[in-house]
JSON list of C-alpha atoms and ligand atoms in Angstrom, two decimals:
[
{"chain": "H", "resi": 1, "resn": "UNK", "atom": "CA", "xyz": [0.04, -0.08, 0.07]},
{"chain": "H", "resi": 2, "resn": "UNK", "atom": "CA", "xyz": [1.96, 3.69, -0.55]},
{"chain": "H", "resi": 3, "resn": "UNK", "atom": "CA", "xyz": [1.61, 6.24, 1.35]},
{"chain": "H", "resi": 4, "resn": "UNK", "atom": "CA", "xyz": [-1.01, 7.90, -0.84]},
{"chain": "H", "resi": 5, "resn": "UNK", "atom": "CA", "xyz": [-3.14, 5.04, -0.66]},
{"chain": "H", "resi": 6, "resn": "UNK", "atom": "CA", "xyz": [-3.01, 5.45, 3.30]},
{"chain": "H", "resi": 7, "resn": "UNK", "atom": "CA", "xyz": [-4.16, 8.54, 3.33]},
{"chain": "H", "resi": 8, "resn": "UNK", "atom": "CA", "xyz": [-7.01, 8.36, 1.42]},
{"chain": "H", "resi": 9, "resn": "UNK", "atom": "CA", "xyz": [-8.51, 5.39, 3.12]},
{"chain": "H", "resi": 10, "resn": "UNK", "atom": "CA", "xyz": [-7.64, 7.50, 6.61]},
{"chain": "H", "resi": 11, "resn": "UNK", "atom": "CA", "xyz": [-9.58, 10.40, 5.08]},
{"chain": "H", "resi": 12, "resn": "UNK", "atom": "CA", "xyz": [-12.07, 8.27, 3.37]},
{"chain": "H", "resi": 13, "resn": "UNK", "atom": "CA", "xyz": [-13.00, 6.91, 7.32]},
{"chain": "H", "resi": 14, "resn": "UNK", "atom": "CA", "xyz": [-12.42, 10.11, 8.78]},
{"chain": "H", "resi": 15, "resn": "UNK", "atom": "CA", "xyz": [-15.51, 11.87, 6.51]},
{"chain": "H", "resi": 16, "resn": "UNK", "atom": "CA", "xyz": [-17.40, 8.82, 6.83]},
{"chain": "H", "resi": 17, "resn": "UNK", "atom": "CA", "xyz": [-17.08, 9.38, 11.01]},
{"chain": "H", "resi": 18, "resn": "UNK", "atom": "CA", "xyz": [-17.58, 13.60, 10.19]},
{"chain": "H", "resi": 19, "resn": "UNK", "atom": "CA", "xyz": [-20.90, 12.46, 8.60]},
{"chain": "H", "resi": 20, "resn": "UNK", "atom": "CA", "xyz": [-22.36, 9.79, 10.68]},
{"chain": "H", "resi": 21, "resn": "UNK", "atom": "CA", "xyz": [-21.61, 12.55, 13.73]},
{"chain": "H", "resi": 22, "resn": "UNK", "atom": "CA", "xyz": [-23.19, 14.84, 11.85]},
{"chain": "H", "resi": 23, "resn": "UNK", "atom": "CA", "xyz": [-25.79, 12.49, 10.69]},
{"chain": "H", "resi": 24, "resn": "UNK", "atom": "CA", "xyz": [-26.69, 11.71, 14.68]},
{"chain": "H", "resi": 25, "resn": "UNK", "atom": "CA", "xyz": [-27.46, 15.32, 15.32]},
{"chain": "H", "resi": 26, "resn": "UNK", "atom": "CA", "xyz": [-29.16, 16.58, 12.00]},
{"chain": "H", "resi": 27, "resn": "UNK", "atom": "CA", "xyz": [-26.41, 18.60, 11.11]},
{"chain": "H", "resi": 28, "resn": "UNK", "atom": "CA", "xyz": [-25.06, 18.72, 7.61]},
{"chain": "H", "resi": 29, "resn": "UNK", "atom": "CA", "xyz": [-21.18, 17.78, 7.00]},
{"chain": "H", "resi": 30, "resn": "UNK", "atom": "CA", "xyz": [-20.82, 20.84, 5.25]},
{"chain": "H", "resi": 31, "resn": "UNK", "atom": "CA", "xyz": [-20.72, 22.43, 8.22]},
{"chain": "H", "resi": 32, "resn": "UNK", "atom": "CA", "xyz": [-17.52, 20.70, 10.22]},
{"chain": "H", "resi": 33, "resn": "UNK", "atom": "CA", "xyz": [-14.30, 21.93, 8.18]},
{"chain": "H", "resi": 34, "resn": "UNK", "atom": "CA", "xyz": [-11.73, 19.09, 8.53]},
{"chain": "H", "resi": 35, "resn": "UNK", "atom": "CA", "xyz": [-8.03, 20.56, 9.35]},
{"chain": "H", "resi": 36, "resn": "UNK", "atom": "CA", "xyz": [-5.71, 18.13, 9.55]},
{"chain": "H", "resi": 37, "resn": "UNK", "atom": "CA", "xyz": [-2.77, 18.15, 11.93]},
{"chain": "H", "resi": 38, "resn": "UNK", "atom": "CA", "xyz": [0.33, 17.91, 9.97]},
{"chain": "H", "resi": 39, "resn": "UNK", "atom": "CA", "xyz": [2.83, 18.16, 13.13]},
{"chain": "H", "resi": 40, "resn": "UNK", "atom": "CA", "xyz": [5.75, 15.86, 12.79]},
{"chain": "H", "resi": 41, "resn": "UNK", "atom": "CA", "xyz": [5.04, 14.87, 9.56]},
{"chain": "H", "resi": 42, "resn": "UNK", "atom": "CA", "xyz": [6.66, 15.88, 6.09]},
{"chain": "H", "resi": 43, "resn": "UNK", "atom": "CA", "xyz": [5.67, 18.22, 3.78]},
{"chain": "H", "resi": 44, "resn": "UNK", "atom": "CA", "xyz": [5.24, 15.12, 1.53]},
{"chain": "H", "resi": 45, "resn": "UNK", "atom": "CA", "xyz": [2.36, 14.00, 3.27]},
{"chain": "H", "resi": 46, "resn": "UNK", "atom": "CA", "xyz": [0.71, 17.27, 3.20]},
{"chain": "H", "resi": 47, "resn": "UNK", "atom": "CA", "xyz": [1.13, 17.36, -0.82]},
{"chain": "H", "resi": 48, "resn": "UNK", "atom": "CA", "xyz": [-0.75, 14.23, -0.86]},
{"chain": "H", "resi": 49, "resn": "UNK", "atom": "CA", "xyz": [-3.28, 15.25, 1.57]},
{"chain": "H", "resi": 50, "resn": "UNK", "atom": "CA", "xyz": [-3.86, 18.46, -0.96]},
{"chain": "H", "resi": 51, "resn": "UNK", "atom": "CA", "xyz": [-3.85, 16.05, -3.90]},
{"chain": "H", "resi": 52, "resn": "UNK", "atom": "CA", "xyz": [-6.74, 14.16, -1.88]},
{"chain": "H", "resi": 53, "resn": "UNK", "atom": "CA", "xyz": [-8.52, 18.14, -1.81]},
{"chain": "H", "resi": 54, "resn": "UNK", "atom": "CA", "xyz": [-7.75, 19.21, 1.86]},
{"chain": "H", "resi": 55, "resn": "UNK", "atom": "CA", "xyz": [-7.13, 22.72, 1.83]},
{"chain": "H", "resi": 56, "resn": "UNK", "atom": "CA", "xyz": [-6.86, 23.20, 5.65]},
{"chain": "H", "resi": 57, "resn": "UNK", "atom": "CA", "xyz": [-3.58, 22.05, 7.69]},
{"chain": "H", "resi": 58, "resn": "UNK", "atom": "CA", "xyz": [-2.28, 22.66, 11.03]},
{"chain": "H", "resi": 59, "resn": "UNK", "atom": "CA", "xyz": [0.64, 22.95, 12.79]},
{"chain": "H", "resi": 60, "resn": "UNK", "atom": "CA", "xyz": [1.94, 23.53, 16.80]},
{"chain": "H", "resi": 61, "resn": "UNK", "atom": "CA", "xyz": [5.59, 24.62, 16.13]},
{"chain": "H", "resi": 62, "resn": "UNK", "atom": "CA", "xyz": [7.09, 27.66, 14.70]},
{"chain": "H", "resi": 63, "resn": "UNK", "atom": "CA", "xyz": [10.15, 26.21, 13.47]},
{"chain": "H", "resi": 64, "resn": "UNK", "atom": "CA", "xyz": [8.52, 22.88, 11.99]},
{"chain": "H", "resi": 65, "resn": "UNK", "atom": "CA", "xyz": [6.10, 24.82, 10.12]},
{"chain": "H", "resi": 66, "resn": "UNK", "atom": "CA", "xyz": [7.69, 27.49, 8.72]},
{"chain": "H", "resi": 67, "resn": "UNK", "atom": "CA", "xyz": [10.28, 25.04, 6.68]},
{"chain": "H", "resi": 68, "resn": "UNK", "atom": "CA", "xyz": [7.37, 22.93, 5.72]},
{"chain": "H", "resi": 69, "resn": "UNK", "atom": "CA", "xyz": [4.91, 25.41, 4.66]},
{"chain": "H", "resi": 70, "resn": "UNK", "atom": "CA", "xyz": [8.37, 26.72, 2.34]},
{"chain": "H", "resi": 71, "resn": "UNK", "atom": "CA", "xyz": [8.97, 22.84, 1.04]},
{"chain": "H", "resi": 72, "resn": "UNK", "atom": "CA", "xyz": [5.05, 22.54, 0.34]},
{"chain": "H", "resi": 73, "resn": "UNK", "atom": "CA", "xyz": [5.37, 25.34, -1.72]},
{"chain": "H", "resi": 74, "resn": "UNK", "atom": "CA", "xyz": [7.70, 23.88, -3.74]},
{"chain": "H", "resi": 75, "resn": "UNK", "atom": "CA", "xyz": [6.11, 20.37, -4.13]},
{"chain": "H", "resi": 76, "resn": "UNK", "atom": "CA", "xyz": [2.56, 21.74, -5.02]},
{"chain": "H", "resi": 77, "resn": "UNK", "atom": "CA", "xyz": [3.14, 25.46, -6.79]},
{"chain": "H", "resi": 78, "resn": "UNK", "atom": "CA", "xyz": [-0.11, 27.41, -7.35]},
{"chain": "H", "resi": 79, "resn": "UNK", "atom": "CA", "xyz": [-1.89, 24.53, -4.50]},
{"chain": "H", "resi": 80, "resn": "UNK", "atom": "CA", "xyz": [-4.04, 26.58, -2.22]},
{"chain": "H", "resi": 81, "resn": "UNK", "atom": "CA", "xyz": [-3.50, 26.14, 1.21]},
{"chain": "H", "resi": 82, "resn": "UNK", "atom": "CA", "xyz": [-4.87, 27.54, 4.91]},
{"chain": "H", "resi": 83, "resn": "UNK", "atom": "CA", "xyz": [-2.37, 26.69, 7.60]},
{"chain": "H", "resi": 84, "resn": "UNK", "atom": "CA", "xyz": [-3.43, 27.14, 10.75]},
{"chain": "H", "resi": 85, "resn": "UNK", "atom": "CA", "xyz": [-1.42, 27.55, 13.90]},
{"chain": "H", "resi": 86, "resn": "UNK", "atom": "CA", "xyz": [-2.47, 25.23, 17.04]},
{"chain": "H", "resi": 87, "resn": "UNK", "atom": "CA", "xyz": [0.32, 25.68, 19.72]},
{"chain": "H", "resi": 88, "resn": "UNK", "atom": "CA", "xyz": [1.65, 27.56, 21.95]},
{"chain": "H", "resi": 89, "resn": "UNK", "atom": "CA", "xyz": [3.12, 31.01, 20.84]},
{"chain": "H", "resi": 90, "resn": "UNK", "atom": "CA", "xyz": [5.64, 33.00, 22.72]},
{"chain": "H", "resi": 91, "resn": "UNK", "atom": "CA", "xyz": [5.41, 36.39, 21.75]},
{"chain": "H", "resi": 92, "resn": "UNK", "atom": "CA", "xyz": [9.22, 36.39, 20.40]},
{"chain": "H", "resi": 93, "resn": "UNK", "atom": "CA", "xyz": [8.18, 34.45, 17.51]},
{"chain": "H", "resi": 94, "resn": "UNK", "atom": "CA", "xyz": [4.83, 36.51, 16.77]},
{"chain": "H", "resi": 95, "resn": "UNK", "atom": "CA", "xyz": [6.46, 38.04, 13.59]},
{"chain": "H", "resi": 96, "resn": "UNK", "atom": "CA", "xyz": [7.75, 34.49, 12.23]},
{"chain": "H", "resi": 97, "resn": "UNK", "atom": "CA", "xyz": [4.36, 32.87, 13.02]},
{"chain": "H", "resi": 98, "resn": "UNK", "atom": "CA", "xyz": [2.35, 35.71, 10.78]},
{"chain": "H", "resi": 99, "resn": "UNK", "atom": "CA", "xyz": [4.87, 35.02, 8.07]},
{"chain": "H", "resi": 100, "resn": "UNK", "atom": "CA", "xyz": [3.20, 31.94, 7.42]},
{"chain": "H", "resi": 101, "resn": "UNK", "atom": "CA", "xyz": [0.22, 31.19, 9.41]},
{"chain": "H", "resi": 102, "resn": "UNK", "atom": "CA", "xyz": [-3.38, 32.39, 8.01]},
{"chain": "H", "resi": 103, "resn": "UNK", "atom": "CA", "xyz": [-5.08, 31.78, 11.04]},
{"chain": "H", "resi": 104, "resn": "UNK", "atom": "CA", "xyz": [-4.28, 31.72, 14.81]},
{"chain": "H", "resi": 105, "resn": "UNK", "atom": "CA", "xyz": [-6.21, 29.41, 16.42]},
{"chain": "H", "resi": 106, "resn": "UNK", "atom": "CA", "xyz": [-4.70, 29.80, 20.04]},
{"chain": "H", "resi": 107, "resn": "UNK", "atom": "CA", "xyz": [-4.76, 33.08, 20.66]},
{"chain": "H", "resi": 108, "resn": "UNK", "atom": "CA", "xyz": [-5.05, 33.04, 25.06]},
{"chain": "H", "resi": 109, "resn": "UNK", "atom": "CA", "xyz": [-3.61, 36.61, 26.29]},
{"chain": "H", "resi": 110, "resn": "UNK", "atom": "CA", "xyz": [-3.90, 40.21, 25.37]},
{"chain": "H", "resi": 111, "resn": "UNK", "atom": "CA", "xyz": [-0.51, 40.09, 25.44]},
{"chain": "H", "resi": 112, "resn": "UNK", "atom": "CA", "xyz": [-0.21, 37.94, 22.68]},
{"chain": "H", "resi": 113, "resn": "UNK", "atom": "CA", "xyz": [-2.68, 39.89, 20.75]},
{"chain": "H", "resi": 114, "resn": "UNK", "atom": "CA", "xyz": [-0.95, 42.86, 21.28]},
{"chain": "H", "resi": 115, "resn": "UNK", "atom": "CA", "xyz": [2.69, 41.00, 19.84]},
{"chain": "H", "resi": 116, "resn": "UNK", "atom": "CA", "xyz": [0.68, 39.23, 17.06]},
{"chain": "H", "resi": 117, "resn": "UNK", "atom": "CA", "xyz": [-1.12, 42.64, 15.90]},
{"chain": "H", "resi": 118, "resn": "UNK", "atom": "CA", "xyz": [2.29, 44.53, 15.88]},
{"chain": "H", "resi": 119, "resn": "UNK", "atom": "CA", "xyz": [3.79, 41.53, 13.75]},
{"chain": "H", "resi": 120, "resn": "UNK", "atom": "CA", "xyz": [0.82, 41.65, 11.15]},
{"chain": "H", "resi": 121, "resn": "UNK", "atom": "CA", "xyz": [1.01, 45.55, 10.43]},
{"chain": "H", "resi": 122, "resn": "UNK", "atom": "CA", "xyz": [2.47, 45.86, 7.17]},
{"chain": "H", "resi": 123, "resn": "UNK", "atom": "CA", "xyz": [2.00, 42.26, 5.79]},
{"chain": "H", "resi": 124, "resn": "UNK", "atom": "CA", "xyz": [-1.34, 43.26, 4.11]},
{"chain": "H", "resi": 125, "resn": "UNK", "atom": "CA", "xyz": [-4.55, 41.79, 5.95]},
{"chain": "H", "resi": 126, "resn": "UNK", "atom": "CA", "xyz": [-5.34, 41.11, 9.20]},
{"chain": "H", "resi": 127, "resn": "UNK", "atom": "CA", "xyz": [-4.37, 37.84, 10.81]},
{"chain": "H", "resi": 128, "resn": "UNK", "atom": "CA", "xyz": [-7.49, 35.52, 11.66]},
{"chain": "H", "resi": 129, "resn": "UNK", "atom": "CA", "xyz": [-7.74, 34.59, 14.92]},
{"chain": "H", "resi": 130, "resn": "UNK", "atom": "CA", "xyz": [-9.65, 32.05, 17.48]},
{"chain": "H", "resi": 131, "resn": "UNK", "atom": "CA", "xyz": [-9.53, 32.66, 21.39]},
{"chain": "H", "resi": 132, "resn": "UNK", "atom": "CA", "xyz": [-8.16, 29.12, 22.96]},
{"chain": "H", "resi": 133, "resn": "UNK", "atom": "CA", "xyz": [-10.87, 29.01, 25.78]},
{"chain": "H", "resi": 134, "resn": "UNK", "atom": "CA", "xyz": [-9.61, 27.02, 28.99]},
{"chain": "H", "resi": 135, "resn": "UNK", "atom": "CA", "xyz": [-12.93, 25.00, 29.52]},
{"chain": "H", "resi": 136, "resn": "UNK", "atom": "CA", "xyz": [-11.53, 23.79, 32.88]},
{"chain": "H", "resi": 137, "resn": "UNK", "atom": "CA", "xyz": [-9.47, 27.18, 33.81]},
{"chain": "H", "resi": 138, "resn": "UNK", "atom": "CA", "xyz": [-6.27, 24.89, 34.46]},
{"chain": "H", "resi": 139, "resn": "UNK", "atom": "CA", "xyz": [-3.47, 27.61, 33.55]},
{"chain": "H", "resi": 140, "resn": "UNK", "atom": "CA", "xyz": [-0.99, 25.18, 33.53]},
{"chain": "H", "resi": 141, "resn": "UNK", "atom": "CA", "xyz": [-2.82, 23.81, 29.49]},
{"chain": "H", "resi": 142, "resn": "UNK", "atom": "CA", "xyz": [-3.01, 27.16, 27.92]},
{"chain": "H", "resi": 143, "resn": "UNK", "atom": "CA", "xyz": [-5.76, 29.01, 27.36]},
{"chain": "H", "resi": 144, "resn": "UNK", "atom": "CA", "xyz": [-8.33, 31.96, 28.07]},
{"chain": "H", "resi": 145, "resn": "UNK", "atom": "CA", "xyz": [-10.14, 31.59, 31.23]},
{"chain": "H", "resi": 146, "resn": "UNK", "atom": "CA", "xyz": [-13.97, 31.58, 30.33]},
{"chain": "H", "resi": 147, "resn": "UNK", "atom": "CA", "xyz": [-14.69, 34.76, 32.19]},
{"chain": "H", "resi": 148, "resn": "UNK", "atom": "CA", "xyz": [-11.94, 36.45, 30.67]},
{"chain": "H", "resi": 149, "resn": "UNK", "atom": "CA", "xyz": [-13.15, 35.14, 26.98]},
{"chain": "H", "resi": 150, "resn": "UNK", "atom": "CA", "xyz": [-15.55, 38.62, 26.66]},
{"chain": "H", "resi": 151, "resn": "UNK", "atom": "CA", "xyz": [-12.48, 41.00, 27.53]},
{"chain": "H", "resi": 152, "resn": "UNK", "atom": "CA", "xyz": [-9.81, 39.42, 25.51]},
{"chain": "H", "resi": 153, "resn": "UNK", "atom": "CA", "xyz": [-12.54, 39.60, 22.59]},
{"chain": "H", "resi": 154, "resn": "UNK", "atom": "CA", "xyz": [-13.18, 43.33, 23.12]},
{"chain": "H", "resi": 155, "resn": "UNK", "atom": "CA", "xyz": [-9.13, 43.51, 23.19]},
{"chain": "H", "resi": 156, "resn": "UNK", "atom": "CA", "xyz": [-8.82, 41.29, 19.39]},
{"chain": "H", "resi": 157, "resn": "UNK", "atom": "CA", "xyz": [-12.30, 43.65, 18.33]},
{"chain": "H", "resi": 158, "resn": "UNK", "atom": "CA", "xyz": [-10.46, 46.76, 19.04]},
{"chain": "H", "resi": 159, "resn": "UNK", "atom": "CA", "xyz": [-7.50, 45.99, 16.98]},
{"chain": "H", "resi": 160, "resn": "UNK", "atom": "CA", "xyz": [-7.50, 46.68, 13.51]},
{"chain": "H", "resi": 161, "resn": "UNK", "atom": "CA", "xyz": [-4.76, 43.92, 12.50]},
{"chain": "H", "resi": 162, "resn": "UNK", "atom": "CA", "xyz": [-6.51, 40.83, 13.49]},
{"chain": "H", "resi": 163, "resn": "UNK", "atom": "CA", "xyz": [-9.63, 39.25, 12.68]},
{"chain": "H", "resi": 164, "resn": "UNK", "atom": "CA", "xyz": [-11.80, 37.66, 15.61]},
{"chain": "H", "resi": 165, "resn": "UNK", "atom": "CA", "xyz": [-13.30, 34.32, 13.98]},
{"chain": "H", "resi": 166, "resn": "UNK", "atom": "CA", "xyz": [-14.41, 32.29, 17.08]},
{"chain": "H", "resi": 167, "resn": "UNK", "atom": "CA", "xyz": [-12.94, 30.12, 19.49]},
{"chain": "H", "resi": 168, "resn": "UNK", "atom": "CA", "xyz": [-11.12, 26.84, 20.44]},
{"chain": "H", "resi": 169, "resn": "UNK", "atom": "CA", "xyz": [-10.41, 24.38, 22.87]},
{"chain": "H", "resi": 170, "resn": "UNK", "atom": "CA", "xyz": [-8.93, 21.13, 23.73]},
{"chain": "H", "resi": 171, "resn": "UNK", "atom": "CA", "xyz": [-10.69, 18.84, 26.39]},
{"chain": "H", "resi": 172, "resn": "UNK", "atom": "CA", "xyz": [-9.05, 18.60, 28.77]},
{"chain": "H", "resi": 173, "resn": "UNK", "atom": "CA", "xyz": [-7.78, 14.70, 29.74]},
{"chain": "H", "resi": 174, "resn": "UNK", "atom": "CA", "xyz": [-9.86, 13.88, 33.17]},
{"chain": "H", "resi": 175, "resn": "UNK", "atom": "CA", "xyz": [-13.24, 15.90, 32.28]},
{"chain": "H", "resi": 176, "resn": "UNK", "atom": "CA", "xyz": [-15.75, 14.21, 30.13]},
{"chain": "H", "resi": 177, "resn": "UNK", "atom": "CA", "xyz": [-15.19, 15.52, 26.71]},
{"chain": "H", "resi": 178, "resn": "UNK", "atom": "CA", "xyz": [-19.30, 16.43, 26.03]},
{"chain": "H", "resi": 179, "resn": "UNK", "atom": "CA", "xyz": [-19.23, 18.37, 29.30]},
{"chain": "H", "resi": 180, "resn": "UNK", "atom": "CA", "xyz": [-15.47, 20.17, 27.95]},
{"chain": "H", "resi": 181, "resn": "UNK", "atom": "CA", "xyz": [-17.30, 20.86, 24.93]},
{"chain": "H", "resi": 182, "resn": "UNK", "atom": "CA", "xyz": [-20.67, 22.32, 25.69]},
{"chain": "H", "resi": 183, "resn": "UNK", "atom": "CA", "xyz": [-18.90, 24.50, 28.06]},
{"chain": "H", "resi": 184, "resn": "UNK", "atom": "CA", "xyz": [-17.08, 26.32, 24.59]},
{"chain": "H", "resi": 185, "resn": "UNK", "atom": "CA", "xyz": [-20.39, 25.99, 23.05]},
{"chain": "H", "resi": 186, "resn": "UNK", "atom": "CA", "xyz": [-22.00, 28.20, 25.52]},
{"chain": "H", "resi": 187, "resn": "UNK", "atom": "CA", "xyz": [-19.18, 30.31, 25.43]},
{"chain": "H", "resi": 188, "resn": "UNK", "atom": "CA", "xyz": [-19.30, 30.97, 21.75]},
{"chain": "H", "resi": 189, "resn": "UNK", "atom": "CA", "xyz": [-23.54, 31.49, 22.11]},
{"chain": "H", "resi": 190, "resn": "UNK", "atom": "CA", "xyz": [-22.53, 34.66, 24.71]},
{"chain": "H", "resi": 191, "resn": "UNK", "atom": "CA", "xyz": [-19.28, 35.63, 22.39]},
{"chain": "H", "resi": 192, "resn": "UNK", "atom": "CA", "xyz": [-21.49, 35.80, 19.18]},
{"chain": "H", "resi": 193, "resn": "UNK", "atom": "CA", "xyz": [-23.51, 38.44, 20.97]},
{"chain": "H", "resi": 194, "resn": "UNK", "atom": "CA", "xyz": [-21.25, 40.86, 21.07]},
{"chain": "H", "resi": 195, "resn": "UNK", "atom": "CA", "xyz": [-19.17, 39.59, 17.83]},
{"chain": "H", "resi": 196, "resn": "UNK", "atom": "CA", "xyz": [-21.49, 37.92, 15.28]},
{"chain": "H", "resi": 197, "resn": "UNK", "atom": "CA", "xyz": [-18.39, 37.08, 13.06]},
{"chain": "H", "resi": 198, "resn": "UNK", "atom": "CA", "xyz": [-17.30, 34.80, 15.24]},
{"chain": "H", "resi": 199, "resn": "UNK", "atom": "CA", "xyz": [-18.60, 31.69, 14.02]},
{"chain": "H", "resi": 200, "resn": "UNK", "atom": "CA", "xyz": [-15.70, 29.08, 14.35]},
{"chain": "H", "resi": 201, "resn": "UNK", "atom": "CA", "xyz": [-15.84, 26.69, 17.03]},
{"chain": "H", "resi": 202, "resn": "UNK", "atom": "CA", "xyz": [-12.57, 24.72, 16.60]},
{"chain": "H", "resi": 203, "resn": "UNK", "atom": "CA", "xyz": [-13.00, 21.72, 18.58]},
{"chain": "H", "resi": 204, "resn": "UNK", "atom": "CA", "xyz": [-12.76, 17.75, 17.99]},
{"chain": "H", "resi": 205, "resn": "UNK", "atom": "CA", "xyz": [-9.48, 15.75, 18.02]},
{"chain": "H", "resi": 206, "resn": "UNK", "atom": "CA", "xyz": [-9.39, 12.14, 16.59]},
{"chain": "H", "resi": 207, "resn": "UNK", "atom": "CA", "xyz": [-10.42, 10.32, 19.59]},
{"chain": "H", "resi": 208, "resn": "UNK", "atom": "CA", "xyz": [-13.31, 12.74, 20.50]},
{"chain": "H", "resi": 209, "resn": "UNK", "atom": "CA", "xyz": [-14.60, 14.48, 17.36]},
{"chain": "H", "resi": 210, "resn": "UNK", "atom": "CA", "xyz": [-17.88, 12.90, 17.59]},
{"chain": "H", "resi": 211, "resn": "UNK", "atom": "CA", "xyz": [-18.60, 14.30, 21.34]},
{"chain": "H", "resi": 212, "resn": "UNK", "atom": "CA", "xyz": [-17.00, 18.01, 19.41]},
{"chain": "H", "resi": 213, "resn": "UNK", "atom": "CA", "xyz": [-19.84, 17.66, 16.50]},
{"chain": "H", "resi": 214, "resn": "UNK", "atom": "CA", "xyz": [-22.61, 16.80, 19.04]},
{"chain": "H", "resi": 215, "resn": "UNK", "atom": "CA", "xyz": [-22.33, 20.37, 20.65]},
{"chain": "H", "resi": 216, "resn": "UNK", "atom": "CA", "xyz": [-21.54, 22.36, 17.76]},
{"chain": "H", "resi": 217, "resn": "UNK", "atom": "CA", "xyz": [-18.09, 21.93, 16.58]},
{"chain": "H", "resi": 218, "resn": "UNK", "atom": "CA", "xyz": [-17.59, 23.58, 13.18]},
{"chain": "H", "resi": 219, "resn": "UNK", "atom": "CA", "xyz": [-14.13, 22.57, 12.65]},
{"chain": "H", "resi": 220, "resn": "UNK", "atom": "CA", "xyz": [-12.18, 19.15, 14.00]},
{"chain": "H", "resi": 221, "resn": "UNK", "atom": "CA", "xyz": [-8.75, 19.14, 14.22]},
{"chain": "H", "resi": 222, "resn": "UNK", "atom": "CA", "xyz": [-7.66, 15.37, 13.52]},
{"chain": "H", "resi": 223, "resn": "UNK", "atom": "CA", "xyz": [-4.22, 14.15, 13.40]},
{"chain": "H", "resi": 224, "resn": "UNK", "atom": "CA", "xyz": [-3.54, 10.46, 14.20]},
{"chain": "H", "resi": 225, "resn": "UNK", "atom": "CA", "xyz": [-6.74, 9.26, 12.72]},
{"chain": "H", "resi": 226, "resn": "UNK", "atom": "CA", "xyz": [-5.65, 10.86, 9.58]},
{"chain": "H", "resi": 227, "resn": "UNK", "atom": "CA", "xyz": [-1.81, 10.46, 9.64]},
{"chain": "H", "resi": 228, "resn": "UNK", "atom": "CA", "xyz": [-1.23, 7.76, 11.94]},
{"chain": "H", "resi": 229, "resn": "UNK", "atom": "CA", "xyz": [0.80, 7.70, 15.39]},
{"chain": "H", "resi": 230, "resn": "UNK", "atom": "CA", "xyz": [3.36, 10.52, 16.22]},
{"chain": "H", "resi": 231, "resn": "UNK", "atom": "CA", "xyz": [6.62, 9.05, 17.10]},
{"chain": "H", "resi": 232, "resn": "UNK", "atom": "CA", "xyz": [8.18, 12.17, 17.84]},
{"chain": "H", "resi": 233, "resn": "UNK", "atom": "CA", "xyz": [7.46, 13.37, 20.93]},
{"chain": "H", "resi": 234, "resn": "UNK", "atom": "CA", "xyz": [5.29, 16.98, 20.45]},
{"chain": "H", "resi": 235, "resn": "UNK", "atom": "CA", "xyz": [5.62, 19.39, 23.36]},
{"chain": "F", "resi": 301, "resn": "PLP", "atom": "C1", "xyz": [-1.31, 17.20, 18.05]},
{"chain": "F", "resi": 301, "resn": "PLP", "atom": "C2", "xyz": [-2.91, 18.22, 17.95]},
{"chain": "F", "resi": 301, "resn": "PLP", "atom": "C3", "xyz": [-3.97, 17.65, 17.41]},
{"chain": "F", "resi": 301, "resn": "PLP", "atom": "C4", "xyz": [-4.44, 16.83, 16.88]},
{"chain": "F", "resi": 301, "resn": "PLP", "atom": "O1", "xyz": [-4.44, 15.44, 17.65]},
{"chain": "F", "resi": 301, "resn": "PLP", "atom": "P1", "xyz": [-5.11, 13.70, 17.11]},
{"chain": "F", "resi": 301, "resn": "PLP", "atom": "O2", "xyz": [-5.24, 13.06, 18.31]},
{"chain": "F", "resi": 301, "resn": "PLP", "atom": "O3", "xyz": [-3.53, 13.31, 16.88]},
{"chain": "F", "resi": 301, "resn": "PLP", "atom": "O4", "xyz": [-6.09, 14.06, 16.43]},
{"chain": "F", "resi": 301, "resn": "PLP", "atom": "C5", "xyz": [-5.32, 18.69, 17.77]},
{"chain": "F", "resi": 301, "resn": "PLP", "atom": "N1", "xyz": [-5.45, 19.97, 18.27]},
{"chain": "F", "resi": 301, "resn": "PLP", "atom": "C6", "xyz": [-3.86, 20.25, 18.91]},
{"chain": "F", "resi": 301, "resn": "PLP", "atom": "C7", "xyz": [-4.12, 21.91, 19.58]},
{"chain": "F", "resi": 301, "resn": "PLP", "atom": "C8", "xyz": [-2.95, 19.36, 18.60]},
{"chain": "F", "resi": 301, "resn": "PLP", "atom": "O5", "xyz": [-1.97, 20.01, 19.33]}
]
């Protein structure tokens, strides 16, 4: 089996899971975007996924991502791709991140928002951002505590350089994913009152995408189920 066949089969299975999960709650699969998390995998895999029709890719480390984005552009010149940052970003990496990322999915502080806004200035066009929500308030995992989301959203909205598109969360390991995604769903419905364009709910990974879709996810971030197990530790 070639790598292309393997990825094609995995993609078929993931799309089937998304369709079944949507069907179970009366949603349309077209309303759930599939974001391929390609961290630790080579640009050649991104090229194959692109050939198979995927257009959205996510990375969690700046250095790895900037090299991969450049390599993908060489492998598939002219192919359209939208790159997402889903990892923690040190403020001193803001300039590098905005050089390759189309959307920053893990914004969790006003300080990072300011660093990104400053870095975006002059790149020609705002940077799309999602606020990463800490559904259990544990600061160790990153994410903005639920009670601080409204203030951070206001801050982002006042910046001319950042475009608030919605929220993102990772279900804490020790929490029931349905419960975690319910918290996120409540956060986004409050957020939309003041920021109607913030419609994206990025939730669900290989292990819990069905629960996320049941709680309103509009974007699932899938790594393992598409690409296989990661051998390298991913911080
Ligand atoms: C790695 C990662 C994923 C993908 O996780 P899988 O379980 O491999 O599907 C999703 N979201 C974030 C933020 C990640 O770091």
